[in-house]
CSV table of C-alpha atoms and ligand atoms in Angstrom, one decimal:
chain,number,residue,atom,x,y,z
F,14,MET,CA,-24.6,2.0,-61.0
F,15,PRO,CA,-25.4,1.3,-64.7
F,16,ASP,CA,-27.1,3.9,-66.9
F,17,LEU,CA,-30.8,3.5,-67.1
F,18,LEU,CA,-30.7,3.3,-70.8
F,19,GLU,CA,-27.8,2.4,-73.1
F,20,VAL,CA,-27.9,2.3,-76.9
F,21,ALA,CA,-24.8,0.4,-78.1
F,22,ASP,CA,-23.7,0.8,-81.7
F,23,VAL,CA,-27.3,0.6,-83.1
F,24,HIS,CA,-27.8,0.4,-86.9
F,25,ARG,CA,-31.2,0.3,-88.6
F,26,HIS,CA,-31.3,0.1,-92.4
F,27,PHE,CA,-34.5,0.3,-94.5
F,28,GLY,CA,-33.3,-1.2,-97.7
F,29,GLY,CA,-30.4,0.9,-98.8
F,30,LEU,CA,-31.3,3.7,-96.4
F,31,ARG,CA,-29.2,3.9,-93.2
F,32,ALA,CA,-31.8,5.5,-90.9
F,33,LEU,CA,-29.5,4.7,-87.9
F,34,ASN,CA,-25.8,4.3,-88.5
F,35,GLY,CA,-23.9,3.3,-85.3
F,36,VAL,CA,-25.7,5.2,-82.6
F,37,ASN,CA,-24.3,5.2,-79.1
F,38,LEU,CA,-26.2,6.8,-76.2
F,39,ALA,CA,-26.0,6.5,-72.4
F,40,ILE,CA,-28.9,8.0,-70.4
F,41,GLY,CA,-28.4,8.3,-66.6
F,42,ALA,CA,-31.2,7.7,-64.2
F,43,GLY,CA,-33.2,10.9,-63.6
F,44,GLU,CA,-31.8,12.7,-66.6
F,45,ARG,CA,-33.8,14.9,-69.0
F,46,ARG,CA,-32.3,14.4,-72.5
F,47,ALA,CA,-33.4,16.1,-75.6
F,48,ILE,CA,-32.9,14.5,-79.0
F,49,ILE,CA,-32.8,17.1,-81.8
F,50,GLY,CA,-31.9,17.0,-85.5
F,51,PRO,CA,-33.3,17.8,-88.9
F,52,ASN,CA,-36.3,16.0,-90.4
F,53,GLY,CA,-35.4,12.5,-91.4
F,54,ALA,CA,-32.4,12.3,-89.1
F,55,GLY,CA,-33.6,9.1,-87.5
F,56,LYS,CA,-35.0,10.4,-84.2
F,57,THR,CA,-38.4,8.5,-84.3
F,58,THR,CA,-36.6,5.4,-85.6
F,59,LEU,CA,-34.3,5.6,-82.6
F,60,PHE,CA,-37.4,5.7,-80.3
F,61,ASN,CA,-39.0,2.8,-82.2
F,62,VAL,CA,-35.8,0.7,-81.6
F,63,MET,CA,-35.6,1.7,-77.9
F,64,ALA,CA,-39.3,0.8,-77.4
F,65,GLY,CA,-39.0,-2.5,-79.3
F,66,GLU,CA,-41.4,-1.6,-82.1
F,67,ILE,CA,-38.7,-2.2,-84.7
F,68,ALA,CA,-35.6,-4.4,-84.3
F,69,PRO,CA,-32.2,-2.9,-85.0
F,70,THR,CA,-30.3,-4.3,-87.9
F,71,SER,CA,-27.4,-4.6,-85.5
F,72,GLY,CA,-26.5,-3.3,-82.1
F,73,ARG,CA,-28.0,-3.6,-78.6
F,74,ILE,CA,-30.3,-1.8,-76.2
F,75,PHE,CA,-29.8,-2.1,-72.4
F,76,LEU,CA,-32.5,-1.1,-69.9
F,77,ASP,CA,-31.1,-0.8,-66.4
F,78,GLY,CA,-28.2,-3.0,-67.3
F,79,GLU,CA,-30.4,-5.7,-68.9
F,80,ASP,CA,-30.0,-6.5,-72.6
F,81,VAL,CA,-33.6,-6.0,-73.9
F,82,THR,CA,-32.7,-6.0,-77.6
F,83,ARG,CA,-34.9,-9.0,-78.2
F,84,ARG,CA,-37.7,-8.1,-75.8
F,85,LYS,CA,-41.1,-7.2,-77.1
F,86,PRO,CA,-42.6,-3.8,-76.5
F,87,TYR,CA,-44.9,-5.0,-73.7
F,88,GLU,CA,-41.9,-6.7,-72.0
F,89,ARG,CA,-40.1,-3.3,-72.1
F,90,SER,CA,-43.2,-1.6,-70.8
F,91,THR,CA,-43.4,-4.0,-67.7
F,92,ARG,CA,-39.7,-3.0,-67.1
F,93,GLY,CA,-40.7,0.6,-66.9
F,94,LEU,CA,-40.5,2.1,-70.4
F,95,ALA,CA,-43.4,4.2,-71.8
F,96,ARG,CA,-43.7,6.4,-74.8
F,97,THR,CA,-45.9,8.9,-76.6
F,98,PHE,CA,-46.1,9.0,-80.4
F,99,GLN,CA,-45.4,11.7,-83.0
F,100,LYS,CA,-48.8,10.9,-84.5
F,101,ASN,CA,-51.5,10.2,-81.9
F,102,ASN,CA,-52.1,6.6,-81.0
F,103,LEU,CA,-55.4,6.7,-79.3
F,104,PHE,CA,-58.7,4.8,-79.4
F,105,LEU,CA,-60.6,7.6,-81.1
F,106,GLY,CA,-64.1,6.1,-80.6
F,107,LEU,CA,-63.6,5.6,-76.8
F,108,SER,CA,-64.0,8.3,-74.2
F,109,VAL,CA,-61.1,10.1,-72.6
F,110,PHE,CA,-61.9,8.2,-69.4
F,111,GLU,CA,-62.0,4.8,-71.1
F,112,ASN,CA,-58.7,5.5,-72.9
F,113,VAL,CA,-56.9,6.1,-69.6
F,114,ARG,CA,-58.7,3.4,-67.7
F,115,LEU,CA,-57.6,0.8,-70.3
F,116,ALA,CA,-54.0,1.8,-69.7
F,117,VAL,CA,-54.4,1.6,-66.0
F,118,GLN,CA,-56.0,-1.8,-66.2
F,119,ARG,CA,-53.4,-3.1,-68.6
F,120,ARG,CA,-50.6,-2.2,-66.1
F,121,ARG,CA,-52.5,-3.6,-63.1
F,122,GLY,CA,-53.5,-6.7,-65.0
F,123,VAL,CA,-49.8,-7.3,-65.8
F,124,SER,CA,-48.6,-6.6,-62.3
F,125,PHE,CA,-51.3,-8.0,-60.1
F,126,GLY,CA,-53.3,-10.5,-62.1
F,127,VAL,CA,-56.6,-9.7,-63.9
F,128,VAL,CA,-58.6,-7.1,-62.1
F,129,SER,CA,-62.1,-8.3,-61.4
F,130,SER,CA,-63.1,-7.5,-57.8
F,131,ALA,CA,-65.2,-4.5,-57.0
F,132,ASN,CA,-62.4,-3.0,-54.9
F,133,GLY,CA,-60.0,-3.5,-57.8
F,134,LEU,CA,-62.3,-1.7,-60.1
F,135,SER,CA,-62.9,1.3,-57.8
F,136,ASP,CA,-59.1,1.6,-57.4
F,137,VAL,CA,-58.7,1.6,-61.2
F,138,ASN,CA,-61.4,4.3,-61.5
F,139,ALA,CA,-59.8,6.4,-58.8
F,140,GLU,CA,-56.4,6.1,-60.4
F,141,THR,CA,-57.9,7.0,-63.8
F,142,LEU,CA,-59.5,10.1,-62.4
F,143,ALA,CA,-56.3,11.2,-60.7
F,144,LEU,CA,-54.4,11.0,-64.0
F,145,LEU,CA,-57.2,13.0,-65.7
F,146,ASP,CA,-56.8,15.7,-63.0
F,147,GLN,CA,-53.0,15.7,-63.4
F,148,LEU,CA,-53.4,16.3,-67.2
F,149,ASP,CA,-56.3,18.8,-66.9
F,150,LEU,CA,-58.6,16.5,-68.7
F,151,ARG,CA,-61.3,16.0,-66.0
F,152,THR,CA,-63.8,18.2,-67.7
F,153,ARG,CA,-63.4,16.2,-70.9
F,154,GLU,CA,-63.7,12.7,-69.4
F,155,GLY,CA,-66.8,11.7,-71.2
F,156,ALA,CA,-65.9,13.0,-74.6
F,157,PRO,CA,-64.8,10.6,-77.3
F,158,ALA,CA,-61.0,11.0,-78.0
F,159,ARG,CA,-61.8,12.0,-81.6
F,160,GLU,CA,-63.6,15.2,-80.3
F,161,LEU,CA,-60.6,16.5,-78.5
F,162,SER,CA,-58.5,19.3,-79.8
F,163,TYR,CA,-55.1,18.3,-81.1
F,164,GLY,CA,-53.4,19.6,-77.9
F,165,GLU,CA,-55.9,17.8,-75.7
F,166,GLN,CA,-55.1,14.6,-77.6
F,167,ARG,CA,-51.4,15.0,-76.8
F,168,GLN,CA,-52.4,15.5,-73.1
F,169,LEU,CA,-54.4,12.3,-73.3
F,170,GLU,CA,-51.5,10.4,-74.7
F,171,MET,CA,-49.3,11.7,-71.9
F,172,ALA,CA,-52.0,10.5,-69.3
F,173,ILE,CA,-51.9,7.0,-71.0
F,174,ALA,CA,-48.1,6.9,-70.8
F,175,LEU,CA,-48.1,7.9,-67.2
F,176,ALA,CA,-50.7,5.2,-66.4
F,177,CYS,CA,-47.9,2.8,-67.0
F,178,ARG,CA,-46.0,4.3,-64.0
F,179,PRO,CA,-42.8,4.4,-66.1
F,180,ARG,CA,-39.2,4.8,-65.0
F,181,LEU,CA,-38.3,5.9,-68.5
F,182,LEU,CA,-40.5,8.1,-70.7
F,183,LEU,CA,-39.9,8.7,-74.4
F,184,LEU,CA,-41.8,11.7,-75.7
F,185,ASP,CA,-41.8,12.2,-79.5
F,186,GLU,CA,-42.5,15.9,-80.2
F,187,PRO,CA,-45.0,16.3,-77.4
F,188,THR,CA,-45.6,20.0,-78.1
F,189,ALA,CA,-45.9,19.7,-81.9
F,190,GLY,CA,-49.1,21.4,-83.1
F,191,MET,CA,-49.9,22.8,-79.7
F,192,SER,CA,-50.8,26.4,-79.0
F,193,PRO,CA,-48.3,28.5,-77.0
F,194,ALA,CA,-50.5,28.1,-73.9
F,195,GLU,CA,-50.8,24.3,-74.3
F,196,THR,CA,-47.0,24.1,-74.9
F,197,ALA,CA,-46.3,26.1,-71.7
F,198,SER,CA,-48.5,23.8,-69.7
F,199,MET,CA,-46.9,20.7,-71.2
F,200,VAL,CA,-43.5,22.1,-70.2
F,201,ASP,CA,-44.7,22.8,-66.7
F,202,LEU,CA,-46.1,19.2,-66.5
F,203,ILE,CA,-42.8,17.7,-67.6
F,204,LYS,CA,-40.9,19.9,-65.2
F,205,SER,CA,-43.1,18.7,-62.3
F,206,PHE,CA,-42.1,15.1,-62.8
F,207,SER,CA,-40.1,13.5,-60.0
F,208,ARG,CA,-36.4,12.8,-60.9
F,209,GLU,CA,-37.2,9.1,-60.4
F,210,LEU,CA,-38.6,9.4,-63.9
F,211,THR,CA,-36.0,9.6,-66.7
F,212,VAL,CA,-37.2,11.6,-69.7
F,213,LEU,CA,-36.1,11.5,-73.3
F,214,ILE,CA,-37.7,14.1,-75.5
F,215,ILE,CA,-37.6,14.6,-79.3
F,216,GLU,CA,-38.3,18.2,-79.8
F,217,HIS,CA,-38.0,20.8,-82.5
F,218,ASP,CA,-38.9,23.8,-80.4
F,219,MET,CA,-35.6,25.1,-78.8
F,220,ASP,CA,-37.5,27.0,-76.1
F,221,VAL,CA,-38.8,23.7,-74.9
F,222,VAL,CA,-35.3,22.1,-75.2
F,223,PHE,CA,-33.8,24.9,-73.1
F,224,ALA,CA,-36.6,24.8,-70.5
F,225,LEU,CA,-36.3,21.0,-70.0
F,226,ALA,CA,-33.0,19.4,-71.1
F,227,ASP,CA,-29.9,18.7,-69.0
F,228,ARG,CA,-28.2,17.5,-72.1
F,229,VAL,CA,-28.9,17.5,-75.8
F,230,THR,CA,-28.0,14.9,-78.4
F,231,VAL,CA,-28.0,16.0,-82.1
F,232,LEU,CA,-28.8,13.3,-84.6
F,233,HIS,CA,-27.8,13.9,-88.3
F,234,TYR,CA,-28.2,11.3,-91.0
F,235,GLY,CA,-28.6,8.5,-88.4
F,236,GLU,CA,-25.5,9.4,-86.5
F,237,VAL,CA,-24.8,11.3,-83.2
F,238,LEU,CA,-23.2,14.6,-84.4
F,239,VAL,CA,-22.8,16.3,-81.1
F,240,GLU,CA,-23.8,15.8,-77.5
F,241,GLY,CA,-23.6,18.1,-74.5
F,242,PRO,CA,-25.3,20.8,-72.4
F,243,PRO,CA,-27.8,22.9,-74.3
F,244,VAL,CA,-25.7,26.1,-74.4
F,245,GLU,CA,-22.7,24.2,-75.8
F,246,VAL,CA,-24.7,22.4,-78.4
F,247,ARG,CA,-26.4,25.7,-79.5
F,248,ASN,CA,-23.0,27.3,-80.1
F,249,ASN,CA,-21.3,24.3,-81.7
F,250,PRO,CA,-20.2,25.1,-85.2
F,251,GLU,CA,-21.0,21.7,-86.6
F,252,VAL,CA,-24.5,21.9,-85.3
F,253,LEU,CA,-25.0,25.4,-86.7
F,254,ALA,CA,-23.8,24.2,-90.0
F,255,VAL,CA,-26.4,21.4,-90.1
F,256,TYR,CA,-29.2,23.9,-89.5
F,257,LEU,CA,-27.8,26.8,-91.5
F,258,GLY,CA,-28.8,25.3,-94.7
F,259,THR,CA,-32.5,25.1,-93.7
F,260,ASN,CA,-33.1,27.9,-91.2
F,261,PRO,CA,-30.3,30.5,-91.1
F,262,ALA,CA,-32.3,33.3,-89.3
F,263,SER,CA,-33.4,31.3,-86.2
F,264,SER,CA,-30.7,28.6,-86.3
F,265,LEU,CA,-30.4,27.2,-82.8
F,266,HIS,CA,-31.3,30.1,-80.6
F,267,PRO,CA,-34.3,30.0,-78.3
F,268,GLY,CA,-37.4,30.6,-80.3
F,269,GLY,CA,-35.9,29.0,-83.4
F,270,VAL,CA,-37.5,25.9,-84.7
F,271,PRO,CA,-34.7,23.9,-86.3
F,272,GLY,CA,-35.7,21.2,-88.7
F,273,SER,CA,-39.4,21.8,-88.6
F,274,PRO,CA,-41.2,21.7,-91.9
P,329,ATP,N1,-40.7,2.0,-91.8
P,329,ATP,C1,-39.9,2.6,-92.6
P,329,ATP,N2,-39.6,2.2,-93.8
P,329,ATP,C2,-38.8,2.8,-94.7
P,329,ATP,N3,-38.1,4.0,-94.3
P,329,ATP,C3,-38.4,4.5,-93.1
P,329,ATP,C4,-39.2,3.9,-92.2
P,329,ATP,N4,-39.3,4.6,-91.0
P,329,ATP,C5,-38.5,5.7,-91.3
P,329,ATP,N5,-37.9,5.6,-92.5
P,329,ATP,C6,-37.0,6.6,-93.1
P,329,ATP,O1,-35.9,6.7,-92.1
P,329,ATP,C7,-35.4,8.0,-92.1
P,329,ATP,C8,-35.5,8.5,-90.6
P,329,ATP,O2,-36.9,8.7,-90.3
P,329,ATP,P1,-37.4,9.1,-88.9
P,329,ATP,O3,-38.9,9.1,-88.9
P,329,ATP,O4,-36.7,8.3,-87.9
P,329,ATP,O5,-36.9,10.6,-88.8
P,329,ATP,P2,-37.1,11.8,-87.8
P,329,ATP,O6,-35.8,12.3,-87.3
P,329,ATP,O7,-38.0,11.3,-86.7
P,329,ATP,O8,-37.8,12.9,-88.7
P,329,ATP,P3,-39.0,14.0,-88.3
P,329,ATP,O9,-38.3,15.1,-87.6
P,329,ATP,O10,-39.5,14.4,-89.6
P,329,ATP,O11,-40.0,13.3,-87.4
P,329,ATP,C9,-36.3,8.8,-93.0
P,329,ATP,O12,-35.6,8.9,-94.2
P,329,ATP,C10,-37.5,8.0,-93.2
P,329,ATP,O13,-38.1,8.2,-94.4
P,330,MG,MG1,-39.9,11.8,-86.1
């Protein structure tokens, strides 16, 4: 069986800057993989290339064995890829309910033809409410997205991503800016996902990495420095050296926040 996601020798240059410099990754179906690395290592750029928002300068992306390198983001979405953003990407003037309903409609519109019947609409509404329940947003359904707390906005982004019913979910620092309680409930939520969903998570908080990840990939200057189980990565001398310059006290032990500003 092929890996669900394969990144093959991907380079992405921005002028003279090599943001990604020959990255290879293979993510098995059902895996939870954390991507860590200092600020500017290329983590978000890697997600942008995986999702099709930017093209690689060279190299290939395979989704479930299919070469999707030239596929548009919506084509990758219909193949089961969804993501959240490091900076929120919401319709701030629309309500919480409307933000999620749009995502549900978009998926159904793509899969089943444009939804117009009354039955279709009530199904869309029911699915929207179920997602709001899952993300603890039901009491906020009428509020404009701009009135949510930062943590609630991250939850709303997750609801929108799940509305795509993905097989592969890319989460870019989903707990950044959250309170400890919000972080704990986000971790619980991700833990509750079925293993039919494969999860890649860019994360600076090592407690979250240890709680969730089967394997960790460390990016450094656009290259994979080390890859392995969390405990091995934490004790790897090369990885420690990368972080020692910036954060010697906490380095890579749980509770440490490597690479965060
Ligand atoms: N669109 C762009 N144009 C020019 N340079 C870019 C662009 N996007 C990213 N970069 C540069 O590429 C490098 C990698 O950026 P990227 O955002 O992928 O890092 P990151 O690992 O996600 O960092 P952080 O932890 O701060 O989010 C940085 O030097 C960044 O300034
Ligand atoms: Mg980033």
